[in-house]
Amino acid sequence: MLPYAGEQALENLRFSTVVLDAEGAELQVLPLNNGLRRMYREARLQPKALLALVVRAEDKRFYLHPGFDPLALIRAFVQNRRKGATVSGASTISMQVARLLVPRPRTFASKLMEAWEAMQLESRLGKRGILNLYLNILPFGRNVEGFPAAARAYYGKDLSQLSESQLMVLCVLPRSPTAYDPYNQKQDAVRAIARLAIQAGKRPDIALRMAQEAVESALDSTSSKLWPFRAPHYIAYLIRSGAFAGQPSKSRKPYQTAIEPDLQLFLERLLADTVEQARQKRVSNAAALFVRPDDMRIAAWVGSIDFYDTTAGQVDGVSMLRQPGSTLKPFLYAMALE
C-alpha cells in the first residue's frame, strides 16, 4: 500500500471522553486539551435522515465514485476558468476528509492532491469508514467538531432528538459556521437552510417555515443548557486518580460509571435541604458519599451543596483531608467500656 500523507493525523486523532451514569445517560462530555469537544458515534447509529441530507448536500454520487468525482472536477474547472474566480467546488466527502486531515491552501493543485489522498483513504477505510470520519470530525464552530457534538453545542440535545429542520441547520453550518450561526446570523441561516430544504423536496413555503423554526430553537453559545454537567466532584476525582488514563480518548468508547441518577439527585437535594435547615447552627456546607456494600461501587457522590458557590463550592468534602476529630471517639469509648 502506498504511503499516505495523513497517516499520522489519523493515528493522532482523539475524541472527547463521554462519561455516563449507570443508566447510560451522559454525566459530562470532557473537552480535549485545547478545549475542543469531538464526540464519536458511528454513522450507523446516527439518524438516517441526517445521512441522506449529508449525501444530498455534499456529494450526491458518494457511493459511486472512487474518492473523487471526475465529472464534478471537470465542471468546476470549466466554470471557474470561465468566470475567472472560484464559483463552483468539486470536493467529495472523501476529499473533504482528506483536507481536514492534511490542510492545504485552496488551489487547483491542492484539489488534485486531495483527490489522490481521497482514493488512498477509501482503499484503507472504505465508504463506511470515510463517512464515519466525516460525520465526527467536521468543524462546526463553537469549538466543536462532528455532528454529535454540534447537536449539543447548538441545541443542547442528543443528535437523535433533533428535528429534521434542526438536522438541516447542522448540514449547512460547516460551509461557514460564522456566517450561518443560527443564533447570531438568523437571516442568512434561514436562507441557506430553506435552500437545502427545497433541494430535499420541500415546498418553498414549508421549507421557509422549517428553517425559521430551526433557527428560533437554537441556543446561545453561552447557555448553561448546552453541555451536561452532573456529579462534577466525582468526575474531578476520576480525572485526578487517572481513571481515564487506561482508556484514552482514542478508544472512542464512553466511560461507564456506577452513579445512579435518582440516588445522586436525591442525595444532592437531601444535603441542600439539611444545610438550609441547619444554617442557624452555623452549618454552611455538606458532603456525602453512597457506596453499595455488595461490590463497593460508588453510586452517588456529592462534594458540596453548590458546585458554583464561590466560597467553597468546588472544594470536595468527600475527598478533602481533614483532622480525624471525633472519628476516633467511638473506638476510644469502646475500648474504655471494654
Coordinates of C-alpha atoms in Angstrom, one line a residue:
M1 CA 0.0 0.0 0.0
L2 CA 1.4 3.4 -1.0
P3 CA 2.4 5.9 1.8
Y4 CA -0.4 8.2 2.8
A5 CA 0.4 11.8 4.0
G6 CA -2.4 11.8 6.6
E7 CA -1.3 8.6 8.3
Q8 CA 0.0 10.4 11.4
A9 CA -3.1 12.6 11.6
L10 CA -5.3 9.5 11.6
E11 CA -3.1 8.0 14.3
N12 CA -3.2 11.1 16.5
L13 CA -7.0 11.6 16.1
R14 CA -8.6 11.9 19.6
F15 CA -12.2 12.2 20.8
S16 CA -13.8 13.5 23.9
T17 CA -14.4 11.1 26.8
V18 CA -18.1 10.8 27.3
V19 CA -18.8 9.9 31.0
L20 CA -22.1 8.0 31.5
D21 CA -24.2 7.2 34.6
A22 CA -25.3 3.7 35.5
E23 CA -28.3 4.0 33.1
G24 CA -26.3 5.2 30.1
A25 CA -27.2 8.9 30.3
E26 CA -24.4 11.5 30.0
L27 CA -22.8 12.9 33.1
Q28 CA -20.3 15.0 31.2
V29 CA -18.5 15.3 27.9
L30 CA -14.9 16.1 28.7
P31 CA -13.1 18.5 26.3
L32 CA -9.8 17.7 24.8
N33 CA -6.7 19.5 25.9
N34 CA -7.4 22.5 23.6
G35 CA -11.0 22.8 24.8
L36 CA -12.3 21.2 21.7
R37 CA -15.2 18.7 22.0
R38 CA -15.4 16.0 19.5
M39 CA -17.8 13.1 20.2
Y40 CA -17.5 9.9 18.3
R41 CA -20.6 8.0 17.0
E42 CA -20.6 5.5 14.2
A43 CA -22.6 6.5 11.1
R44 CA -25.0 3.6 11.5
L45 CA -26.0 5.0 14.9
Q46 CA -26.7 8.5 13.6
P47 CA -30.2 9.5 12.2
K48 CA -30.9 8.1 8.8
A49 CA -32.4 11.4 7.8
L50 CA -29.1 13.1 8.6
L51 CA -27.1 10.7 6.4
A52 CA -29.5 11.3 3.5
L53 CA -29.2 15.1 3.9
V54 CA -25.4 15.0 4.1
V55 CA -25.0 12.9 1.0
R56 CA -27.6 15.1 -0.9
A57 CA -26.0 18.4 0.2
E58 CA -22.3 17.4 -0.1
D59 CA -21.8 14.5 -2.5
K60 CA -24.7 13.0 -4.4
R61 CA -22.5 10.4 -6.1
F62 CA -20.7 9.5 -2.9
Y63 CA -21.4 5.7 -3.2
L64 CA -20.5 5.7 -6.9
H65 CA -17.1 7.3 -7.2
P66 CA -13.6 6.1 -6.1
G67 CA -12.9 9.1 -3.8
F68 CA -13.2 11.9 -6.3
D69 CA -15.9 12.7 -8.8
P70 CA -14.3 13.3 -12.3
L71 CA -17.5 14.9 -13.7
A72 CA -17.6 17.4 -10.8
L73 CA -13.9 18.2 -11.2
I74 CA -14.3 18.9 -14.9
R75 CA -17.4 21.0 -14.3
A76 CA -15.7 23.1 -11.5
F77 CA -12.6 23.6 -13.6
V78 CA -14.6 24.9 -16.6
Q79 CA -16.9 27.1 -14.6
N80 CA -14.1 28.6 -12.5
R81 CA -11.9 29.2 -15.6
R82 CA -14.8 30.8 -17.4
K83 CA -15.6 33.2 -14.5
G84 CA -12.0 33.8 -13.6
A85 CA -12.9 33.0 -9.9
T86 CA -13.9 30.1 -7.8
V87 CA -17.7 29.8 -8.3
S88 CA -18.0 26.1 -8.1
G89 CA -16.4 23.4 -5.9
A90 CA -15.8 19.8 -6.6
S91 CA -14.9 18.3 -3.3
T92 CA -16.4 15.0 -2.5
I93 CA -17.0 13.9 1.1
S94 CA -13.8 11.8 0.8
M95 CA -11.8 14.8 -0.4
Q96 CA -13.1 16.9 2.4
V97 CA -11.9 14.3 4.9
A98 CA -8.5 14.3 3.2
R99 CA -8.4 18.1 3.5
L100 CA -9.4 18.0 7.2
L101 CA -6.6 15.5 8.0
V102 CA -4.0 17.3 5.9
P103 CA -4.9 21.0 5.4
R104 CA -3.7 22.8 2.3
P105 CA -4.2 26.1 0.5
R106 CA -7.4 26.2 -1.7
T107 CA -5.7 25.8 -5.1
F108 CA -6.4 23.5 -8.1
A109 CA -3.1 21.7 -7.3
S110 CA -4.4 21.1 -3.8
K111 CA -7.6 19.7 -5.3
L112 CA -5.6 17.2 -7.3
M113 CA -3.7 16.1 -4.2
E114 CA -6.9 15.8 -2.2
A115 CA -8.3 13.6 -4.9
W116 CA -5.3 11.3 -4.8
E117 CA -5.4 11.1 -1.0
A118 CA -9.2 10.6 -1.1
M119 CA -8.6 7.4 -3.1
Q120 CA -6.0 6.3 -0.6
L121 CA -8.4 6.9 2.2
E122 CA -11.1 4.9 0.5
S123 CA -8.7 2.0 -0.1
R124 CA -7.9 2.0 3.6
L125 CA -11.2 2.8 5.3
G126 CA -14.0 2.1 2.7
K127 CA -17.1 4.2 2.3
R128 CA -18.4 3.4 5.8
G129 CA -15.1 4.4 7.4
I130 CA -14.9 7.7 5.3
L131 CA -18.5 8.6 6.3
N132 CA -17.7 7.8 10.0
L133 CA -14.8 10.2 9.9
Y134 CA -16.6 12.9 8.1
L135 CA -19.6 12.9 10.5
N136 CA -17.3 13.0 13.5
I137 CA -14.5 15.5 12.6
L138 CA -16.3 18.1 10.5
P139 CA -15.8 21.6 12.1
F140 CA -18.9 23.4 13.3
G141 CA -17.6 26.5 15.1
R142 CA -18.2 27.0 18.8
N143 CA -15.1 24.8 19.4
V144 CA -16.8 21.6 18.4
E145 CA -16.3 19.0 15.6
G146 CA -18.7 16.4 14.3
F147 CA -22.4 16.2 14.2
P148 CA -22.9 14.6 17.7
A149 CA -21.0 17.4 19.4
A150 CA -22.7 20.1 17.2
A151 CA -26.1 18.9 18.3
R152 CA -25.1 19.6 21.9
A153 CA -23.3 22.9 21.0
Y154 CA -26.3 24.4 19.2
Y155 CA -29.4 22.8 20.7
G156 CA -28.3 21.2 24.0
K157 CA -29.7 17.8 22.8
D158 CA -28.5 14.5 21.7
L159 CA -28.3 14.1 17.9
S160 CA -31.2 11.6 17.9
Q161 CA -33.5 14.2 19.5
L162 CA -33.2 16.8 16.7
S163 CA -36.0 17.5 14.3
E164 CA -35.5 17.3 10.5
S165 CA -35.2 21.1 10.2
Q166 CA -32.6 21.2 13.0
L167 CA -30.6 18.5 11.2
M168 CA -30.7 20.8 8.2
V169 CA -29.1 23.5 10.3
L170 CA -26.2 21.2 11.1
C171 CA -25.8 20.3 7.4
V172 CA -25.5 23.9 6.4
L173 CA -23.2 25.1 9.3
P174 CA -19.9 23.6 8.2
R175 CA -20.0 25.7 5.0
S176 CA -19.4 28.7 7.1
P177 CA -20.0 28.4 10.9
T178 CA -19.7 32.1 11.4
A179 CA -22.0 33.2 8.6
Y180 CA -24.7 30.6 9.2
D181 CA -24.7 30.5 13.0
P182 CA -28.4 30.1 13.7
Y183 CA -28.4 32.2 16.9
N184 CA -26.2 35.1 15.7
Q185 CA -26.9 35.2 11.9
K186 CA -30.6 34.3 11.8
Q187 CA -31.5 35.7 8.3
D188 CA -28.5 34.2 6.5
A189 CA -29.1 30.9 8.2
V190 CA -32.8 30.8 7.3
R191 CA -32.0 31.4 3.6
A192 CA -29.4 28.7 3.5
I193 CA -31.5 26.1 5.4
A194 CA -34.6 26.9 3.2
R195 CA -32.5 26.3 0.0
L196 CA -31.4 22.9 1.4
A197 CA -35.0 22.0 2.4
I198 CA -36.2 22.8 -1.2
Q199 CA -33.4 20.6 -2.6
A200 CA -34.7 17.9 -0.3
G201 CA -38.1 18.2 -2.0
K202 CA -40.0 20.5 0.4
R203 CA -42.4 23.2 -0.9
P204 CA -40.9 26.7 -0.7
D205 CA -43.4 27.8 2.0
I206 CA -42.8 24.7 4.1
A207 CA -39.0 25.0 3.6
L208 CA -39.1 28.6 4.9
R209 CA -41.2 27.7 7.9
M210 CA -38.9 24.7 8.8
A211 CA -35.9 27.0 8.5
Q212 CA -37.4 29.6 10.8
E213 CA -38.4 27.1 13.4
A214 CA -35.0 25.5 13.4
V215 CA -33.2 28.9 13.8
E216 CA -35.5 30.1 16.5
S217 CA -34.9 27.0 18.6
A218 CA -31.1 27.3 18.5
L219 CA -29.4 28.2 21.8
D220 CA -26.9 30.9 22.7
S221 CA -23.3 29.6 22.8
T222 CA -23.0 30.8 26.4
S223 CA -26.1 28.9 27.5
S224 CA -25.7 26.6 30.5
K225 CA -28.1 24.1 28.9
L226 CA -25.7 23.1 26.2
W227 CA -23.5 20.5 27.9
P228 CA -24.4 18.1 30.7
F229 CA -22.6 18.9 34.0
R230 CA -23.6 16.3 36.6
A231 CA -21.6 14.8 39.5
P232 CA -18.8 17.3 39.0
H233 CA -16.8 16.4 42.1
Y234 CA -16.9 12.7 41.3
I235 CA -15.7 13.2 37.8
A236 CA -13.0 15.6 39.0
Y237 CA -11.9 12.8 41.4
L238 CA -11.8 10.3 38.4
I239 CA -9.6 12.7 36.5
R240 CA -7.2 13.2 39.4
S241 CA -7.0 9.5 40.1
G242 CA -6.2 8.7 36.4
A243 CA -9.3 6.7 35.8
F244 CA -9.3 7.8 32.1
A245 CA -5.6 7.1 31.6
G246 CA -6.2 3.5 30.9
Q247 CA -8.9 4.4 28.4
P248 CA -7.5 7.2 26.2
S249 CA -9.9 9.2 24.1
K250 CA -8.5 7.5 21.1
S251 CA -10.6 4.4 22.2
R252 CA -13.8 6.4 21.2
K253 CA -15.8 4.4 23.8
P254 CA -17.8 6.1 26.6
Y255 CA -16.7 5.7 30.2
Q256 CA -19.4 4.0 32.2
T257 CA -19.7 4.8 35.9
A258 CA -22.0 3.3 38.6
I259 CA -23.5 6.6 39.5
E260 CA -27.3 6.0 40.0
P261 CA -29.0 9.2 38.7
D262 CA -32.1 9.1 41.0
L263 CA -29.9 8.4 44.1
Q264 CA -27.4 11.1 43.0
L265 CA -30.3 13.7 42.7
F266 CA -31.9 12.5 46.0
L267 CA -28.6 13.0 47.8
E268 CA -28.0 16.4 46.4
R269 CA -31.4 17.6 47.4
L270 CA -31.1 16.0 50.9
L271 CA -27.9 17.7 51.6
A272 CA -29.1 21.1 50.3
D273 CA -32.3 20.9 52.5
T274 CA -30.3 19.7 55.5
V275 CA -27.9 22.6 55.3
E276 CA -30.6 25.1 54.8
Q277 CA -32.4 23.9 58.0
A278 CA -29.1 24.0 59.9
R279 CA -27.8 27.3 58.8
Q280 CA -28.7 29.0 62.1
K281 CA -26.4 26.5 63.8
R282 CA -23.5 27.8 61.6
V283 CA -23.6 24.9 59.2
S284 CA -22.9 26.1 55.6
N285 CA -21.9 23.1 53.6
A286 CA -22.1 19.3 53.5
A287 CA -20.8 16.3 51.5
A288 CA -21.9 12.7 51.2
L289 CA -20.7 9.5 49.5
F290 CA -23.0 6.5 48.9
V291 CA -21.3 3.2 48.3
R292 CA -23.1 -0.1 47.5
P293 CA -21.7 -2.5 50.1
D294 CA -22.1 -5.7 48.0
D295 CA -19.4 -4.7 45.5
M296 CA -18.2 -1.2 46.8
R297 CA -19.3 0.6 43.7
I298 CA -19.8 4.4 44.1
A299 CA -23.5 5.0 43.5
A300 CA -23.6 8.7 44.5
W301 CA -21.0 11.4 45.2
V302 CA -21.8 14.9 46.4
G303 CA -18.8 17.0 47.3
S304 CA -20.7 20.2 48.2
I305 CA -24.3 21.5 48.1
D306 CA -23.5 24.0 45.3
F307 CA -20.5 23.5 43.0
Y308 CA -20.9 27.1 41.7
D309 CA -20.6 28.6 45.2
T310 CA -17.6 31.0 45.0
T311 CA -16.6 30.4 48.7
A312 CA -16.3 26.6 49.0
G313 CA -18.5 25.1 46.3
Q314 CA -15.6 23.5 44.4
V315 CA -13.9 22.1 47.5
D316 CA -14.7 18.4 47.5
G317 CA -15.9 17.5 51.0
V318 CA -15.8 13.8 50.2
S319 CA -12.1 13.6 49.3
M320 CA -10.6 16.5 51.2
L321 CA -8.1 15.8 54.0
R322 CA -9.3 16.8 57.5
Q323 CA -8.5 16.3 61.1
P324 CA -9.9 12.9 62.4
G325 CA -11.5 14.7 65.4
S326 CA -14.5 12.8 66.7
T327 CA -13.9 9.9 64.3
L328 CA -11.8 8.2 66.9
K329 CA -14.2 8.7 69.8
P330 CA -16.4 5.6 69.2
F331 CA -13.3 3.5 69.2
L332 CA -11.9 5.1 72.3
Y333 CA -15.2 4.7 74.1
A334 CA -15.5 1.1 73.0
M335 CA -12.1 0.4 74.4
A336 CA -12.9 2.2 77.6
L337 CA -16.2 0.3 78.0
E338 CA -14.4 -3.0 77.3

